[in-house]
Amino acid sequence: MSYHSPFAPRRPSPLPLVLAGAAFVLAAWLVLDRTGVLQPPPSGEPRIVVPRGDLTAFEQTMTEIFEQRSSAVVHITTEAQARTIFGLRRYQEGTGTGFLWDETGTVVTNYHVVQNVVEARSRLKVAIGDELYDGAVVGTSPAHDIAVVRVVAPPRGLVPIPIGTSADLKVGQLVLAIGNPFGFDKSLSTGIISALNRSIETKNSRMTGLIQTDAAINPGNSGGPLLDSAGRLIGMNTAIYSPSGANAGIGFAVPVDVINEVVPGLLDGSKAQRHMGVTIGEPVRVDRALGYGVGLPVLAVEPGAGAASAGIRPFELDDAYRVVGWGDIIVAVDGTPIRSQLELQRLLRGRRRGEEVKVTLVRGDGDRLETVELAVPLK
């Protein structure tokens, strides 16, 4: 007969050991998972392309308009020259956009894009596609910020942008802008018409009746076309409102109805901006005893131009801009007093090339002054 003591020790339970082992395995797995050891290696095969289906109607409209009209958008650059120790060097002075007006190489752009060409005899280059051509300014209207450029020996097969109308535009209407912002060729931006009949002050004039748009317009877009959703020209991008100088969603365009009225007159000369061949400074006061209170000092005379042949004399200034040689002050043209450069431009606009105007000058050395009248042919 066997005998078991009721106080014999029990065998230990394996459960704590199992739990500890499970906890260790779980902790090891978490550590390995966080370090990425357990992740499968990346595949070296290209991913499968997912078909997207057809473009939306809006996307199709945008892409079709850009493909059809971008070839009529040109890149305009102006070049100046400077004297260096290595001789005369040319450098890019400004850049902008223009668009083809007809099949013969006529380009419309902003006046401020080519202003240095007109005033400082800079060179003009026009890029059509991948080719670069010389250009010449044939007419300007600073009051409308419009200029017409002729491409020298243009290529064949040019297609201009169809003309729309700005008379029936509506706020909220879709618009597209094509240009060369910051030198990036043929960039497309879209937006809407934000307002109509806006007025702004520019360096050359006060412009009225402008189209306001939120389509992205940046430096370099000036002179580019503003299109409607039918791909028609409805305006020319001309200015932005921005404290930083970059797009702030407020851009302005010259309406196409204004362009369509001004450009033909610039081409036939009836509205061309004529010049005497002088560079003038800010208005100065003159002795009222001579009959005029304000005039425009002549700072430079273009060789061979009408002012030079008529005998107009420029002021001579030293490096500190002090007068070392007295010149002429323009006080009237054809009997009309002149008080600003804008007034002078308005009086000369629309004249014929070679036409003579009667220019009244104040001439003297500051102590002995007199008025002189000269006949100046225009260019």
XYZ file of C-alpha atoms in Angstrom:
379
model
C 0.000 0.000 0.000
C 1.425 3.350 -1.184
C 1.245 6.533 0.863
C 1.302 10.157 -0.528
C 1.813 13.134 1.711
C -0.819 15.859 1.266
C 2.015 18.471 1.507
C 4.137 17.304 -1.508
C 5.144 20.260 -3.852
C 3.257 20.770 -7.189
C 4.981 20.907 -10.580
C 5.453 24.580 -11.883
C 2.983 25.883 -14.563
C 4.468 26.552 -18.084
C 2.069 29.493 -18.712
C 4.380 32.360 -17.540
C 7.176 30.997 -19.670
C 4.868 30.794 -22.687
C 3.643 34.376 -22.132
C 7.203 35.652 -21.740
C 8.239 33.907 -24.927
C 5.269 35.327 -26.815
C 6.054 38.825 -25.546
C 9.672 38.452 -26.666
C 8.624 37.272 -30.130
C 6.138 40.160 -30.449
C 8.736 42.719 -29.361
C 11.315 41.305 -31.771
C 8.769 41.420 -34.615
C 7.879 45.036 -33.859
C 11.540 46.028 -33.798
C 12.263 44.237 -37.060
C 9.122 45.709 -38.677
C 10.095 49.264 -37.680
C 13.565 48.829 -39.141
C 12.148 47.522 -42.433
C 13.933 44.190 -42.302
C 10.688 42.291 -42.844
C 9.541 44.451 -45.820
C 9.818 42.881 -49.284
C 12.454 44.448 -51.588
C 11.162 47.003 -54.160
C 10.419 45.770 -57.638
C 12.678 46.871 -60.458
C 9.879 46.509 -63.010
C 8.018 49.559 -64.471
C 4.588 50.130 -62.995
C 1.523 49.281 -65.000
C 0.004 52.328 -66.742
C -3.630 52.891 -65.842
C -5.726 54.101 -68.808
C -7.197 57.555 -68.090
C -9.942 57.669 -70.684
C -10.828 60.712 -72.782
C -9.935 64.278 -71.813
C -12.788 66.301 -70.441
C -14.476 68.786 -72.757
C -12.762 71.645 -70.908
C -9.321 70.060 -71.283
C -9.912 69.354 -74.962
C -10.856 72.990 -75.529
C -7.737 74.284 -73.770
C -5.326 71.960 -75.560
C -6.877 72.572 -78.992
C -6.755 76.359 -78.624
C -3.123 76.280 -77.508
C -2.105 73.977 -80.358
C -3.888 76.149 -82.921
C -2.844 79.613 -81.675
C 0.585 79.250 -80.061
C 2.355 79.319 -83.436
C 1.116 82.910 -83.879
C 2.703 84.034 -80.592
C 6.226 85.460 -80.918
C 9.010 86.241 -78.455
C 10.390 89.783 -78.681
C 13.783 90.791 -77.292
C 15.510 94.150 -77.446
C 19.281 94.459 -77.540
C 21.518 97.378 -76.586
C 25.255 97.811 -76.841
C 27.807 98.928 -74.299
C 31.455 99.764 -74.604
C 33.782 97.473 -72.637
C 37.529 96.917 -72.537
C 36.965 94.289 -75.214
C 35.079 96.688 -77.474
C 31.344 97.042 -78.114
C 29.266 94.243 -76.617
C 25.564 93.645 -77.174
C 23.358 92.561 -74.302
C 19.701 91.731 -73.882
C 17.879 94.808 -72.693
C 14.262 93.665 -72.436
C 11.882 90.892 -73.374
C 8.203 90.584 -74.142
C 5.573 88.941 -76.288
C 3.761 89.761 -79.508
C 1.341 88.110 -81.888
C 1.002 87.880 -85.662
C -1.450 90.373 -87.123
C -1.309 89.144 -90.705
C 0.396 86.632 -92.977
C 3.122 89.063 -94.077
C 5.029 89.271 -90.786
C 3.273 92.178 -89.069
C 3.448 91.776 -85.284
C 1.435 93.655 -82.648
C 2.875 94.158 -79.178
C 2.935 96.696 -76.344
C 4.638 100.043 -76.842
C 6.516 99.641 -73.561
C 8.049 96.396 -74.886
C 9.759 98.282 -77.743
C 10.042 101.721 -76.145
C 13.829 101.525 -75.869
C 14.021 100.631 -79.544
C 12.114 103.804 -80.407
C 13.853 106.130 -77.970
C 17.381 104.726 -77.716
C 17.876 103.079 -81.120
C 18.173 99.599 -79.641
C 17.974 96.511 -81.837
C 14.887 94.338 -82.057
C 14.731 90.564 -82.470
C 11.597 88.491 -83.058
C 11.532 84.744 -82.431
C 8.971 82.877 -84.559
C 9.059 79.232 -83.628
C 12.709 78.242 -83.310
C 14.003 80.905 -85.714
C 15.188 84.428 -84.833
C 14.501 87.388 -87.151
C 15.305 91.088 -87.181
C 12.391 93.413 -86.587
C 11.626 97.099 -87.099
C 9.079 99.287 -85.325
C 6.800 100.862 -87.946
C 4.262 102.599 -85.720
C 3.442 103.226 -82.076
C 0.579 104.570 -79.995
C 1.904 105.145 -76.460
C -1.508 106.329 -75.278
C -2.905 102.855 -76.043
C 0.379 101.019 -75.282
C 0.305 99.571 -78.798
C 3.186 99.131 -81.216
C 3.434 97.537 -84.649
C 6.583 95.656 -85.669
C 7.533 94.369 -89.102
C 9.581 91.165 -89.254
C 12.441 91.408 -91.764
C 12.253 88.580 -94.343
C 9.596 86.567 -92.459
C 8.975 82.876 -93.201
C 6.114 81.715 -95.377
C 2.951 80.109 -94.095
C 2.317 82.445 -91.158
C -1.173 82.140 -89.667
C -2.487 85.073 -87.596
C -4.928 84.731 -84.712
C -8.594 85.214 -85.689
C -10.054 88.482 -84.414
C -12.992 88.523 -82.015
C -14.753 91.478 -80.428
C -14.564 92.984 -76.969
C -17.925 94.745 -77.208
C -19.944 91.808 -75.850
C -17.571 90.430 -73.211
C -19.046 89.338 -69.870
C -17.547 89.215 -66.400
C -16.942 85.561 -65.539
C -16.171 84.580 -69.127
C -13.318 82.094 -69.611
C -10.063 83.538 -71.067
C -6.649 82.180 -72.009
C -3.340 84.053 -72.056
C -0.286 82.925 -74.020
C 3.065 84.616 -73.495
C 6.696 84.358 -72.474
C 6.725 85.059 -68.701
C 10.266 85.453 -67.328
C 11.535 84.246 -70.713
C 9.727 80.865 -70.622
C 8.478 80.563 -74.200
C 4.797 80.113 -74.978
C 3.356 79.532 -71.544
C -0.408 79.092 -71.235
C -2.481 80.377 -68.331
C -6.234 80.435 -67.922
C -8.714 82.421 -65.898
C -11.811 84.530 -66.206
C -12.691 88.116 -66.963
C -12.734 89.741 -63.536
C -14.004 93.188 -64.577
C -14.466 95.452 -67.587
C -13.759 99.124 -68.337
C -10.902 99.433 -65.851
C -8.597 102.484 -65.788
C -4.932 102.479 -64.741
C -2.001 104.885 -64.768
C 1.096 103.832 -66.706
C 4.439 105.521 -67.295
C 3.294 106.723 -70.718
C -0.400 107.523 -70.262
C -3.627 106.936 -68.407
C -5.335 103.939 -69.988
C -9.088 103.412 -69.846
C -11.571 100.745 -70.917
C -9.241 97.857 -70.069
C -10.170 94.223 -69.481
C -9.270 92.915 -66.024
C -8.455 89.200 -65.724
C -7.152 86.789 -63.106
C -5.297 84.687 -65.696
C -1.658 84.541 -64.597
C 0.232 87.428 -66.241
C 3.862 88.045 -65.310
C 6.765 90.131 -66.650
C 7.381 88.918 -70.198
C 3.673 88.343 -70.886
C 3.310 91.951 -72.051
C 2.081 92.128 -75.636
C 0.719 88.583 -75.643
C -2.785 87.664 -76.801
C -5.799 87.241 -74.552
C -8.152 84.682 -76.115
C -11.729 83.621 -75.530
C -12.913 79.997 -75.380
C -13.397 80.045 -79.160
C -9.710 80.847 -79.652
C -10.406 84.388 -80.900
C -8.288 87.409 -80.001
C -10.192 89.597 -77.515
C -7.340 91.623 -76.033
C -3.617 92.175 -75.548
C -2.066 91.639 -72.105
C -0.441 94.886 -71.079
C -0.031 95.342 -67.317
C -0.325 93.735 -63.895
C -1.119 95.120 -60.477
C 1.310 93.644 -57.972
C 3.433 95.071 -55.138
C 6.049 92.363 -55.818
C 6.056 92.663 -59.587
C 4.801 89.085 -60.063
C 1.340 87.723 -60.700
C -1.196 88.640 -58.030
C -4.308 87.671 -59.957
C -4.937 91.189 -61.278
C -3.936 91.694 -64.903
C -5.104 94.127 -67.555
C -5.512 93.819 -71.316
C -6.157 96.295 -74.118
C -9.527 95.380 -75.720
C -9.318 93.986 -79.247
C -11.776 96.573 -80.580
C -9.241 99.283 -79.652
C -6.417 97.299 -81.247
C -8.435 96.752 -84.420
C -9.021 100.493 -84.673
C -5.485 101.691 -83.876
C -3.315 99.160 -85.746
C -4.607 99.888 -89.289
C -3.962 103.589 -88.681
C -0.412 102.818 -87.554
C 0.185 100.718 -90.661
C -1.005 103.370 -93.118
C 0.651 106.174 -91.139
C -2.531 108.052 -90.230
C -2.038 107.301 -86.523
C 1.704 106.750 -86.411
C 3.756 108.282 -83.617
C 6.199 110.711 -85.218
C 9.394 112.018 -83.644
C 11.673 115.029 -84.035
C 14.747 113.064 -83.006
C 15.266 114.551 -79.549
C 15.577 113.191 -76.043
C 13.878 115.473 -73.559
C 14.040 115.798 -69.785
C 11.515 116.555 -67.080
C 9.566 119.838 -67.417
C 11.327 122.975 -66.138
C 10.100 126.471 -65.390
C 10.964 129.301 -67.781
C 10.654 133.070 -67.540
C 6.983 133.968 -67.967
C 8.053 137.236 -69.573
C 8.808 135.145 -72.658
C 5.164 134.082 -72.835
C 5.550 130.550 -71.465
C 5.757 129.169 -67.937
C 6.988 125.587 -68.511
C 9.130 123.837 -71.128
C 10.944 120.604 -71.932
C 14.767 120.725 -71.991
C 16.501 119.001 -74.890
C 19.071 116.544 -73.476
C 20.194 114.900 -76.725
C 19.702 115.252 -80.475
C 19.728 112.233 -82.779
C 22.293 112.630 -85.580
C 20.640 113.007 -88.974
C 17.139 113.477 -87.549
C 14.910 116.503 -88.114
C 15.945 118.269 -84.903
C 19.603 118.074 -85.860
C 19.028 119.435 -89.370
C 16.883 122.278 -87.974
C 19.603 123.313 -85.533
C 18.088 122.373 -82.171
C 20.790 122.432 -79.484
C 20.988 119.950 -76.562
C 22.144 120.799 -73.047
C 25.587 119.563 -72.095
C 25.899 117.966 -68.633
C 28.917 116.762 -66.688
C 29.113 113.526 -64.705
C 27.358 115.240 -61.776
C 24.510 116.326 -64.111
C 25.502 119.985 -63.847
C 24.960 122.203 -66.876
C 28.224 122.938 -68.642
C 26.646 124.012 -71.933
C 23.237 125.612 -72.368
C 20.766 124.077 -74.791
C 17.223 124.641 -75.998
C 13.942 124.263 -74.119
C 10.867 123.295 -76.156
C 7.886 125.416 -75.086
C 5.435 125.034 -77.993
C 4.741 123.102 -81.196
C 2.684 124.754 -83.920
C 1.707 127.407 -81.405
C 0.414 124.940 -78.791
C 2.218 125.182 -75.413
C 3.957 121.958 -74.326
C 4.058 121.066 -70.637
C 4.883 117.335 -70.707
C 6.365 114.632 -72.901
C 2.903 113.106 -73.262
C 1.537 116.368 -74.685
C 4.400 116.474 -77.179
C 3.699 112.894 -78.274
C 0.013 113.646 -78.742
C 0.753 116.665 -80.931
C 3.112 114.677 -83.164
C 0.941 111.564 -83.436
C -0.695 110.993 -86.811
C 1.564 113.411 -88.700
C 3.148 112.436 -92.000
C 6.760 111.370 -92.208
C 8.781 114.364 -93.382
C 6.077 116.863 -92.414
C 7.469 120.025 -90.846
C 6.249 121.381 -87.512
C 6.968 124.827 -86.084
C 8.840 124.366 -82.805
C 9.140 127.281 -80.388
C 12.262 127.182 -78.206
C 13.660 129.154 -75.318
C 17.339 129.661 -76.036
C 20.072 131.345 -74.025
C 22.571 130.961 -71.211
C 20.222 131.509 -68.278
C 20.834 135.258 -68.097
C 19.957 136.284 -71.635
C 17.001 134.263 -72.953
C 14.989 134.587 -76.142
C 12.356 132.603 -78.036
C 13.323 131.001 -81.340
C 11.091 129.339 -83.916
C 12.442 126.506 -86.088
C 10.837 124.313 -88.754
C 11.562 120.683 -87.828
C 10.826 117.757 -90.217
C 9.415 114.650 -88.539
C 10.553 111.076 -88.886
